[in-house]
Structure formats: C-alpha cells, structure tokens
C-alpha cells in the first residue's frame, strides 16, 4: 500500500438469490416493487413518475419555495420532519446533488449523516456494500445514494424492501444510467420557465452533447412521455449519439425526435436548449474520446440566434460547453435550475414522508 488507502481485504461479494432475475426485468414490471399503498416508496427510475405525480411535485416545490422565504414559513417546514434522520451515501463525486439533498433535509428539519468515501467505512475491511447499506438502515429513516454502478441504488432498495427494516432509497445518480431527481428538477425548471406560455406541452427541446453517457439526458428523455407534443432535437457528435434503448422508448411512446449533429441550425428552432458535459470519466477508449467538440459549445454570439423565450439549461458542472458571458443573459437559467433542485428535492422528501398535505395547508391557512 503506497500512500493511498486501499482495501485491507477484498470486498466481500454476497450472492442474493433472485437479484439477477429481478434486475434483468423490464423497468415497467419492476415499478410496483418500489411503491407502497399506491405511493412511490423508493425513487429509482424516472419511469416511476406519471403526469399526476409530476404536476403534484412541481406544485409542492412551488409551495415550499414560497414558504421557505419567510421566517415563520421556514420554521414550520423545519418542524415537519425534525424526528427523522437521513443518510447520504455519495461514493461518486458530487457537489450540487449532495448539497441540494443536504439542504433539502435541513429545510425539513431532518438530521443528516454522510459517507462520501468508502475508505472511511467498513467496506475497507471487506464488508460488502449491501451489508454497509443495511447498517445505515439500522440508524436512519431515508437513504440517498450516488454510486458508480448502474444498478446499485436499485439493488439496495430491493434488499431493504425484503428486510425487517425497509427504509426508502433515493437514487441520486447511478453511474451512466439514471439520475431521476435531476430529471424532476429539470421538469420543474422547464415548467416554471414556460408557465406564461402554456407549460412544457407542445415545446421543442434540444439536448446537446454527450447523449450516450449522460444520465441526466437519459432520465429526462423518459419523462417526455408525460407531456403532449414535445419534440426532442438530439444534438451530438456521432460518437456520443443517444443509445438505442432510449430511441426505442421514444418510438414506443410516440415522442417525436430528430437526431442531428448540426448545433447551429438547431438553435433558432427550439424553446429550450439542454447543454451537457462530455462524460470523460466513463470513457471506454480515452484517446478516441478525448476531444471537446467546440462546434457543440454555446457561445455568446449564439444568443442572437435563439428565440426570445428560449431557455438555456445545463445540469452542471460545466466545462467549456457554455461561455461564461452567456450567464448574464436572462435566458440562461442553469443557476436557477440548480437552486430549483433544492426545492424539488425538499418536495420529494416531504412526499416520501407523507407530510405534503401539511405544507399545502400552512400555505392556504
Ligand atoms: C450531473 C451528474 O452528475 O450526472 N450533474 C448533476 O448531478 N447535477 C451531470 C454531469 O456530471 O455532467
């Protein structure tokens, strides 16, 4: 062991009978397993959200945002879940998702503990990740996970749901697969941005960049089935085209999409531009995937080419995809989008613990 802390023992690999069969199933067949009494219990995939839920959670986010602005409102929010504890298990780098969940918990009064590095937990002694998670479940009422492996949050929820102490699990990013809470805040941002022009229904949205490995784009694409007449422009270099599974989904749900590598031509056509970063951490061939693709960057000069109501979004972190000069334009909404994440995640946690009626009541009182 030179300098860097490594495992004392190889991680233990447990065999969970039935998991492989479960994991291989279609998402649609698995959704019920993550619900209880007609409510979502674990938040694992964005296919779990229907239009009713999306409208409801956007409305709840709005109420929370308004309440949190006042001293008495924020005090009321803080009392709602002061008896609950949450665990943030974030073993893949994160700034926004981590901080917005942490602050969402604070807004509702939950106490929070976190692990951000497996070298500080018993996993370094060889404990399996699933056993570590069961341990967290012994102490807390909610577990929020960001993990490099695509199915890790799902497996955790699957294991816990069969234990004597099932606690809800939220997927805060599962490798290159999904990021359902980011998709929720993206929807909230789109709906807020288009509130004066009929909401998201009927809009044209460009998604730009690494559509192959960007989990935010994947999760957001799934949600489009809930909106009427949305058209997606999937703008990427050839090697980062969106994967077949998403295209199959879009076709199945009759969501119009156009694949193109012409960023410039797309700009004037759309109501929203969702920029993304090249996900170099998932490179299979680092040399072939080293380019930055400046022809897909949003530059200051492009501001004159987009429609007056068009919003520019980005899940962040940004690298060079959007010039900083663009930030000053009122159509650049990514910093608001980031803050929307905190309100949306607060709403989601309030929903999971079933206290949202109290929030609506306080607001109308
Ligand atoms: C994204 C992520 O981690 O998937 N960021 C985020 O959660 N806001 C996007 C990215 O890393 O590019």
Tab-separated table of C-alpha atoms and ligand atoms in Angstrom:
chain	number	residue	atom	x	y	z
A	1	UNK	CA	0.000	0.000	0.000
A	2	UNK	CA	1.795	3.080	-1.168
A	3	UNK	CA	0.427	6.264	0.304
A	4	UNK	CA	-3.109	5.823	-0.907
A	5	UNK	CA	-5.502	3.961	1.348
A	6	UNK	CA	-6.625	0.723	-0.282
A	7	UNK	CA	-8.829	-2.094	0.950
A	8	UNK	CA	-7.342	-4.203	3.775
A	9	UNK	CA	-9.321	-7.101	2.329
A	10	UNK	CA	-11.007	-7.725	-0.967
A	11	UNK	CA	-14.667	-6.617	-0.847
A	12	UNK	CA	-16.979	-9.484	0.079
A	13	UNK	CA	-19.290	-10.420	-2.748
A	14	UNK	CA	-22.600	-11.771	-1.472
A	15	UNK	CA	-24.946	-13.832	-3.550
A	16	UNK	CA	-28.532	-12.577	-3.360
A	17	UNK	CA	-30.869	-15.212	-4.704
A	18	UNK	CA	-33.322	-13.672	-7.148
A	19	UNK	CA	-31.486	-10.391	-7.741
A	20	UNK	CA	-30.129	-11.191	-11.201
A	21	UNK	CA	-33.595	-12.239	-12.372
A	22	UNK	CA	-35.135	-9.106	-10.892
A	23	UNK	CA	-32.510	-6.783	-12.351
A	24	UNK	CA	-32.960	-8.229	-15.827
A	25	UNK	CA	-36.703	-7.449	-15.890
A	26	UNK	CA	-38.236	-4.563	-17.805
A	27	UNK	CA	-38.458	-1.385	-15.742
A	28	UNK	CA	-42.236	-1.320	-16.227
A	29	UNK	CA	-42.509	-4.676	-14.486
A	30	UNK	CA	-40.392	-3.518	-11.543
A	31	UNK	CA	-42.129	-0.270	-10.703
A	32	UNK	CA	-44.710	-1.772	-8.325
A	33	UNK	CA	-41.953	-3.269	-6.229
A	34	UNK	CA	-40.781	0.252	-5.323
A	35	UNK	CA	-44.250	1.548	-4.358
A	36	UNK	CA	-46.305	1.021	-1.214
A	37	UNK	CA	-50.003	1.726	-0.769
A	38	UNK	CA	-50.250	3.486	-4.122
A	39	UNK	CA	-47.414	5.866	-3.364
A	40	UNK	CA	-43.824	5.835	-4.527
A	41	UNK	CA	-41.667	4.431	-1.742
A	42	UNK	CA	-38.210	4.272	-3.354
A	43	UNK	CA	-37.164	6.674	-6.120
A	44	UNK	CA	-35.028	4.640	-8.506
A	45	UNK	CA	-36.062	5.291	-12.135
A	46	UNK	CA	-37.706	8.251	-13.809
A	47	UNK	CA	-40.213	5.879	-15.425
A	48	UNK	CA	-41.851	5.801	-11.967
A	49	UNK	CA	-43.242	9.324	-12.443
A	50	UNK	CA	-46.544	9.930	-14.204
A	51	UNK	CA	-48.074	13.266	-15.163
A	52	UNK	CA	-50.167	13.495	-11.995
A	53	UNK	CA	-47.130	12.956	-9.858
A	54	UNK	CA	-45.035	15.446	-11.857
A	55	UNK	CA	-47.691	18.170	-11.629
A	56	UNK	CA	-48.167	17.463	-7.934
A	57	UNK	CA	-44.465	17.559	-7.094
A	58	UNK	CA	-43.967	20.797	-9.086
A	59	UNK	CA	-46.849	22.368	-7.165
A	60	UNK	CA	-45.352	21.153	-3.883
A	61	UNK	CA	-41.933	22.542	-4.828
A	62	UNK	CA	-43.538	25.926	-5.505
A	63	UNK	CA	-45.273	25.912	-2.133
A	64	UNK	CA	-42.072	25.013	-0.324
A	65	UNK	CA	-40.131	27.692	-2.194
A	66	UNK	CA	-42.653	30.327	-1.162
A	67	UNK	CA	-42.877	29.151	2.437
A	68	UNK	CA	-39.112	28.954	2.911
A	69	UNK	CA	-38.824	32.656	2.096
A	70	UNK	CA	-40.392	33.733	5.362
A	71	UNK	CA	-39.161	33.191	8.893
A	72	UNK	CA	-42.407	31.686	10.121
A	73	UNK	CA	-42.773	29.530	6.992
A	74	UNK	CA	-39.265	28.150	7.227
A	75	UNK	CA	-39.772	27.438	10.928
A	76	UNK	CA	-42.914	25.467	10.124
A	77	UNK	CA	-41.107	23.494	7.431
A	78	UNK	CA	-38.249	22.704	9.812
A	79	UNK	CA	-40.620	21.155	12.335
A	80	UNK	CA	-42.185	18.772	9.835
A	81	UNK	CA	-39.506	16.077	9.895
A	82	UNK	CA	-37.397	17.028	12.905
A	83	UNK	CA	-37.901	13.483	14.238
A	84	UNK	CA	-36.369	11.835	11.142
A	85	UNK	CA	-32.809	11.073	10.094
A	86	UNK	CA	-31.312	10.676	6.613
A	87	UNK	CA	-28.103	9.169	5.301
A	88	UNK	CA	-26.257	10.431	2.248
A	89	UNK	CA	-24.113	7.666	0.763
A	90	UNK	CA	-22.314	9.514	-2.032
A	91	UNK	CA	-19.350	7.483	-3.175
A	92	UNK	CA	-19.115	9.131	-6.599
A	93	UNK	CA	-18.080	12.810	-6.849
A	94	UNK	CA	-20.901	15.302	-6.354
A	95	UNK	CA	-21.334	18.942	-5.417
A	96	UNK	CA	-24.866	20.011	-6.375
A	97	UNK	CA	-26.785	16.816	-5.828
A	98	UNK	CA	-25.092	16.279	-2.469
A	99	UNK	CA	-25.549	19.856	-1.271
A	100	UNK	CA	-29.089	20.192	-2.523
A	101	UNK	CA	-30.170	16.964	-0.799
A	102	UNK	CA	-28.331	18.005	2.371
A	103	UNK	CA	-30.035	21.395	2.372
A	104	UNK	CA	-33.387	19.866	1.432
A	105	UNK	CA	-33.057	17.732	4.580
A	106	UNK	CA	-32.158	20.831	6.613
A	107	UNK	CA	-35.204	22.712	5.307
A	108	UNK	CA	-37.450	19.938	6.653
A	109	UNK	CA	-35.508	19.534	9.888
A	110	UNK	CA	-34.075	16.060	9.181
A	111	UNK	CA	-30.723	15.200	10.781
A	112	UNK	CA	-28.194	14.008	8.229
A	113	UNK	CA	-25.133	11.778	8.269
A	114	UNK	CA	-22.968	11.071	5.272
A	115	UNK	CA	-20.348	8.800	3.784
A	116	UNK	CA	-18.579	10.161	0.739
A	117	UNK	CA	-15.661	7.822	0.514
A	118	UNK	CA	-15.651	4.074	1.045
A	119	UNK	CA	-12.145	4.273	2.519
A	120	UNK	CA	-13.661	5.712	5.698
A	121	UNK	CA	-16.265	2.967	6.139
A	122	UNK	CA	-16.008	-0.726	6.989
A	123	UNK	CA	-16.024	-1.523	3.302
A	124	UNK	CA	-12.264	-1.147	3.564
A	125	UNK	CA	-12.275	-4.162	5.884
A	126	UNK	CA	-14.010	-6.089	3.149
A	127	UNK	CA	-17.635	-5.638	4.227
A	128	UNK	CA	-19.943	-5.945	1.238
A	129	UNK	CA	-21.595	-2.722	0.096
A	130	UNK	CA	-25.001	-4.266	0.684
A	131	UNK	CA	-24.130	-5.040	4.317
A	132	UNK	CA	-22.858	-1.489	4.785
A	133	UNK	CA	-26.152	-0.156	3.482
A	134	UNK	CA	-28.160	-2.448	5.768
A	135	UNK	CA	-26.128	-0.983	8.581
A	136	UNK	CA	-27.116	2.557	7.600
A	137	UNK	CA	-30.737	1.422	7.512
A	138	UNK	CA	-30.392	0.494	11.182
A	139	UNK	CA	-29.810	4.121	12.082
A	140	UNK	CA	-31.742	6.245	9.628
A	141	UNK	CA	-35.166	6.680	8.008
A	142	UNK	CA	-34.054	7.546	4.461
A	143	UNK	CA	-31.012	6.639	2.366
A	144	UNK	CA	-29.900	8.724	-0.611
A	145	UNK	CA	-27.293	7.111	-2.848
A	146	UNK	CA	-24.935	8.199	-5.586
A	147	UNK	CA	-22.919	5.337	-6.979
A	148	UNK	CA	-20.779	4.450	-9.972
A	149	UNK	CA	-22.660	1.207	-10.624
A	150	UNK	CA	-25.840	1.438	-12.667
A	151	UNK	CA	-27.953	-0.896	-10.520
A	152	UNK	CA	-26.628	-0.131	-7.062
A	153	UNK	CA	-29.481	2.021	-5.682
A	154	UNK	CA	-31.961	-0.404	-7.150
A	155	UNK	CA	-30.266	-3.346	-5.513
A	156	UNK	CA	-30.138	-1.536	-2.175
A	157	UNK	CA	-33.852	-0.808	-2.337
A	158	UNK	CA	-34.519	-4.400	-3.401
A	159	UNK	CA	-32.507	-5.788	-0.473
A	160	UNK	CA	-34.013	-3.393	2.079
A	161	UNK	CA	-37.581	-3.937	0.889
A	162	UNK	CA	-37.180	-7.597	1.811
A	163	UNK	CA	-35.659	-6.840	5.222
A	164	UNK	CA	-37.430	-6.143	8.514
A	165	UNK	CA	-36.452	-2.507	8.214
A	166	UNK	CA	-37.240	-1.245	4.769
A	167	UNK	CA	-36.313	2.430	4.591
A	168	UNK	CA	-36.891	4.452	1.436
A	169	UNK	CA	-33.987	4.764	-1.000
A	170	UNK	CA	-33.486	7.653	-3.411
A	171	UNK	CA	-31.216	7.259	-6.418
A	172	UNK	CA	-29.014	10.372	-6.577
A	173	UNK	CA	-27.230	9.189	-9.738
A	174	UNK	CA	-26.489	5.624	-10.805
A	175	UNK	CA	-23.376	5.549	-12.993
A	176	UNK	CA	-24.122	6.406	-16.628
A	177	UNK	CA	-27.656	5.033	-16.265
A	178	UNK	CA	-30.124	7.321	-14.480
A	179	UNK	CA	-30.490	10.444	-12.382
A	180	UNK	CA	-34.226	10.622	-11.681
A	181	UNK	CA	-34.170	13.543	-9.241
A	182	UNK	CA	-32.204	15.641	-11.745
A	183	UNK	CA	-34.940	14.871	-14.277
A	184	UNK	CA	-37.529	16.092	-11.772
A	185	UNK	CA	-35.754	19.390	-11.228
A	186	UNK	CA	-35.272	19.773	-14.977
A	187	UNK	CA	-39.010	19.333	-15.471
A	188	UNK	CA	-39.687	21.825	-12.684
A	189	UNK	CA	-37.342	24.324	-14.354
A	190	UNK	CA	-38.953	23.814	-17.774
A	191	UNK	CA	-42.471	24.135	-16.354
A	192	UNK	CA	-41.514	27.281	-14.421
A	193	UNK	CA	-39.797	28.795	-17.434
A	194	UNK	CA	-42.814	28.151	-19.676
A	195	UNK	CA	-45.511	28.920	-17.087
A	196	UNK	CA	-46.558	32.023	-19.082
A	197	UNK	CA	-46.691	30.162	-22.415
A	198	UNK	CA	-48.641	27.021	-21.601
A	199	UNK	CA	-46.000	24.927	-19.836
A	200	UNK	CA	-43.917	22.158	-21.329
A	201	UNK	CA	-46.647	20.637	-23.545
A	202	UNK	CA	-46.025	21.299	-27.223
A	203	UNK	CA	-42.459	22.546	-26.792
A	204	UNK	CA	-39.283	21.752	-28.731
A	205	UNK	CA	-36.251	20.842	-26.684
A	206	UNK	CA	-32.675	20.381	-27.844
A	207	UNK	CA	-30.443	18.117	-25.802
A	208	UNK	CA	-26.818	18.702	-26.675
A	209	UNK	CA	-23.501	16.982	-26.017
A	210	UNK	CA	-22.759	13.551	-24.637
A	211	UNK	CA	-26.130	11.913	-25.089
A	212	UNK	CA	-24.612	8.453	-24.954
A	213	UNK	CA	-23.357	8.510	-21.392
A	214	UNK	CA	-25.123	11.488	-19.865
A	215	UNK	CA	-27.513	10.044	-17.290
A	216	UNK	CA	-29.389	13.333	-16.933
A	217	UNK	CA	-30.392	13.257	-20.600
A	218	UNK	CA	-31.465	9.640	-20.305
A	219	UNK	CA	-33.664	10.282	-17.272
A	220	UNK	CA	-35.164	13.452	-18.731
A	221	UNK	CA	-35.971	11.688	-22.029
A	222	UNK	CA	-38.091	9.121	-20.181
A	223	UNK	CA	-40.196	11.886	-18.651
A	224	UNK	CA	-41.190	13.330	-22.021
A	225	UNK	CA	-43.842	10.643	-22.411
A	226	UNK	CA	-45.868	12.567	-19.838
A	227	UNK	CA	-46.120	15.717	-21.973
A	228	UNK	CA	-48.141	16.337	-25.113
A	229	UNK	CA	-46.486	17.010	-28.468
A	230	UNK	CA	-42.951	17.510	-27.250
A	231	UNK	CA	-40.251	17.313	-29.926
A	232	UNK	CA	-36.692	16.427	-28.966
A	233	UNK	CA	-33.688	17.522	-31.002
A	234	UNK	CA	-30.859	15.170	-30.061
A	235	UNK	CA	-27.737	17.112	-30.987
A	236	UNK	CA	-24.416	15.330	-30.611
A	237	UNK	CA	-21.211	14.291	-32.318
A	238	UNK	CA	-21.551	10.912	-33.997
A	239	UNK	CA	-19.710	9.024	-31.235
A	240	UNK	CA	-21.960	10.390	-28.476
A	241	UNK	CA	-25.327	9.679	-30.063
A	242	UNK	CA	-28.084	8.598	-27.714
A	243	UNK	CA	-28.282	4.845	-27.107
A	244	UNK	CA	-30.787	2.562	-28.806
A	245	UNK	CA	-32.762	1.830	-25.625
A	246	UNK	CA	-33.815	5.486	-25.355
A	247	UNK	CA	-34.750	5.642	-29.029
A	248	UNK	CA	-36.849	2.502	-28.622
A	249	UNK	CA	-38.580	4.142	-25.662
A	250	UNK	CA	-39.222	7.382	-27.589
A	251	UNK	CA	-40.636	5.459	-30.541
A	252	UNK	CA	-42.808	3.294	-28.320
A	253	UNK	CA	-44.336	6.360	-26.702
A	254	UNK	CA	-44.600	8.266	-29.981
A	255	UNK	CA	-42.346	11.059	-28.825
A	256	UNK	CA	-41.015	12.904	-31.857
A	257	UNK	CA	-37.251	13.155	-32.042
A	258	UNK	CA	-34.705	14.340	-34.553
A	259	UNK	CA	-31.064	13.289	-34.356
A	260	UNK	CA	-28.592	15.779	-35.749
A	261	UNK	CA	-25.001	16.935	-35.469
A	262	UNK	CA	-25.885	20.447	-36.621
A	263	UNK	CA	-25.929	22.531	-33.459
A	264	UNK	CA	-26.070	25.900	-35.240
A	265	UNK	CA	-29.115	25.005	-37.348
A	266	UNK	CA	-30.993	23.728	-34.319
A	267	UNK	CA	-30.569	26.877	-32.210
A	268	UNK	CA	-33.387	29.027	-33.698
A	269	UNK	CA	-35.856	26.148	-33.792
A	270	UNK	CA	-36.220	25.273	-30.131
A	271	UNK	CA	-37.814	26.505	-26.899
A	272	UNK	CA	-35.124	25.070	-24.610
A	273	UNK	CA	-31.502	24.050	-25.040
A	274	UNK	CA	-30.238	21.472	-22.557
A	275	UNK	CA	-26.431	21.514	-22.701
A	276	UNK	CA	-24.334	18.686	-21.227
A	277	UNK	CA	-20.715	17.887	-20.472
A	278	UNK	CA	-18.684	15.186	-22.205
A	279	UNK	CA	-18.617	12.428	-19.568
A	280	UNK	CA	-14.929	11.588	-19.787
A	281	UNK	CA	-14.977	9.527	-16.605
A	282	UNK	CA	-16.894	6.822	-18.459
A	283	UNK	CA	-14.545	6.700	-21.471
A	284	UNK	CA	-14.041	3.221	-22.843
A	285	UNK	CA	-11.298	4.470	-25.133
A	286	UNK	CA	-9.751	7.592	-23.586
A	287	UNK	CA	-7.779	8.574	-26.696
A	288	UNK	CA	-10.683	8.305	-29.117
A	289	UNK	CA	-12.941	10.182	-26.718
A	290	UNK	CA	-10.534	12.955	-25.705
A	291	UNK	CA	-11.925	15.731	-27.925
A	292	UNK	CA	-14.014	18.562	-26.580
A	293	UNK	CA	-16.196	19.247	-29.668
A	294	UNK	CA	-16.222	23.074	-29.665
A	295	UNK	CA	-18.741	23.089	-32.523
A	296	UNK	CA	-21.268	21.985	-29.882
A	297	UNK	CA	-20.433	24.820	-27.448
A	298	UNK	CA	-22.955	27.551	-26.716
A	299	UNK	CA	-21.167	30.868	-27.310
A	300	UNK	CA	-22.163	34.433	-26.593
A	301	UNK	CA	-22.705	35.067	-30.320
A	302	UNK	CA	-25.418	32.374	-30.339
A	303	UNK	CA	-27.627	34.478	-28.082
A	304	UNK	CA	-28.852	36.430	-31.085
A	305	UNK	CA	-29.849	33.224	-32.859
A	306	UNK	CA	-32.159	31.720	-30.247
A	307	UNK	CA	-35.800	32.666	-29.693
A	308	UNK	CA	-36.600	35.413	-27.159
A	309	UNK	CA	-38.292	32.913	-24.821
A	310	UNK	CA	-35.782	30.081	-25.304
A	311	UNK	CA	-34.128	28.918	-22.074
A	312	UNK	CA	-30.589	27.589	-21.801
A	313	UNK	CA	-30.190	24.806	-19.249
A	314	UNK	CA	-27.326	22.642	-18.008
A	315	UNK	CA	-27.308	20.080	-15.168
A	316	UNK	CA	-23.807	21.374	-14.298
A	317	UNK	CA	-20.881	21.036	-13.718
A	318	UNK	CA	-19.968	22.876	-16.898
A	319	UNK	CA	-16.635	22.758	-18.601
A	320	UNK	CA	-16.428	24.703	-21.852
A	321	UNK	CA	-19.893	23.928	-23.240
A	322	UNK	CA	-21.302	27.350	-22.308
A	323	UNK	CA	-19.246	30.530	-22.373
A	324	UNK	CA	-19.422	32.382	-19.054
A	325	UNK	CA	-20.553	35.544	-20.866
A	326	UNK	CA	-23.811	33.729	-21.565
A	327	UNK	CA	-24.574	33.629	-17.816
A	328	UNK	CA	-25.704	37.263	-17.820
A	329	UNK	CA	-28.478	36.663	-20.343
A	330	UNK	CA	-31.871	36.200	-18.631
A	331	UNK	CA	-32.486	33.142	-20.800
A	332	UNK	CA	-29.555	31.349	-19.135
A	333	UNK	CA	-31.399	29.546	-16.340
A	334	UNK	CA	-28.842	26.973	-15.165
A	335	UNK	CA	-28.118	28.693	-11.865
A	336	UNK	CA	-31.821	28.889	-11.129
A	337	UNK	CA	-32.140	25.282	-12.274
A	338	UNK	CA	-29.520	24.324	-9.678
A	339	UNK	CA	-31.478	26.089	-6.930
A	340	UNK	CA	-34.715	24.536	-8.185
A	341	UNK	CA	-33.060	21.217	-7.375
A	342	UNK	CA	-33.100	22.054	-3.691
A	343	UNK	CA	-36.820	22.921	-3.735
A	344	UNK	CA	-37.676	19.858	-5.782
A	345	UNK	CA	-35.686	17.534	-3.535
A	346	UNK	CA	-37.304	19.069	-0.469
A	347	UNK	CA	-40.681	18.376	-2.070
A	348	UNK	CA	-39.696	14.804	-2.842
A	349	UNK	CA	-38.589	14.098	0.727
A	350	UNK	CA	-41.760	15.723	2.092
A	351	UNK	CA	-43.782	13.480	-0.245
A	352	UNK	CA	-41.873	10.344	0.795
A	353	UNK	CA	-42.702	11.010	4.434
A	354	UNK	CA	-46.283	11.989	3.574
A	355	UNK	CA	-46.209	15.494	5.059
A	356	UNK	CA	-47.087	17.394	1.905
A	357	UNK	CA	-50.723	17.946	2.898
A	358	UNK	CA	-49.467	19.863	5.936
A	359	UNK	CA	-47.401	22.079	3.646
A	360	UNK	CA	-50.358	22.915	1.381
A	361	UNK	CA	-52.464	23.569	4.476
A	362	UNK	CA	-49.976	26.016	6.011
A	363	UNK	CA	-49.846	27.925	2.741
A	364	UNK	CA	-53.594	28.253	2.394
A	365	UNK	CA	-54.179	28.971	6.119
B	1	LIG	C1	-24.690	15.614	-13.480
B	1	LIG	C2	-24.346	14.234	-12.993
B	1	LIG	O1	-23.592	14.061	-12.044
B	1	LIG	O2	-24.883	13.334	-13.607
B	1	LIG	N1	-24.580	16.611	-12.529
B	1	LIG	C3	-25.513	16.730	-11.553
B	1	LIG	O3	-25.861	15.808	-10.856
B	1	LIG	N2	-26.055	17.950	-11.425
B	1	LIG	C4	-24.107	15.939	-14.792
B	1	LIG	C5	-22.646	15.768	-15.009
B	1	LIG	O4	-21.903	15.285	-14.175
B	1	LIG	O5	-22.226	16.154	-16.108
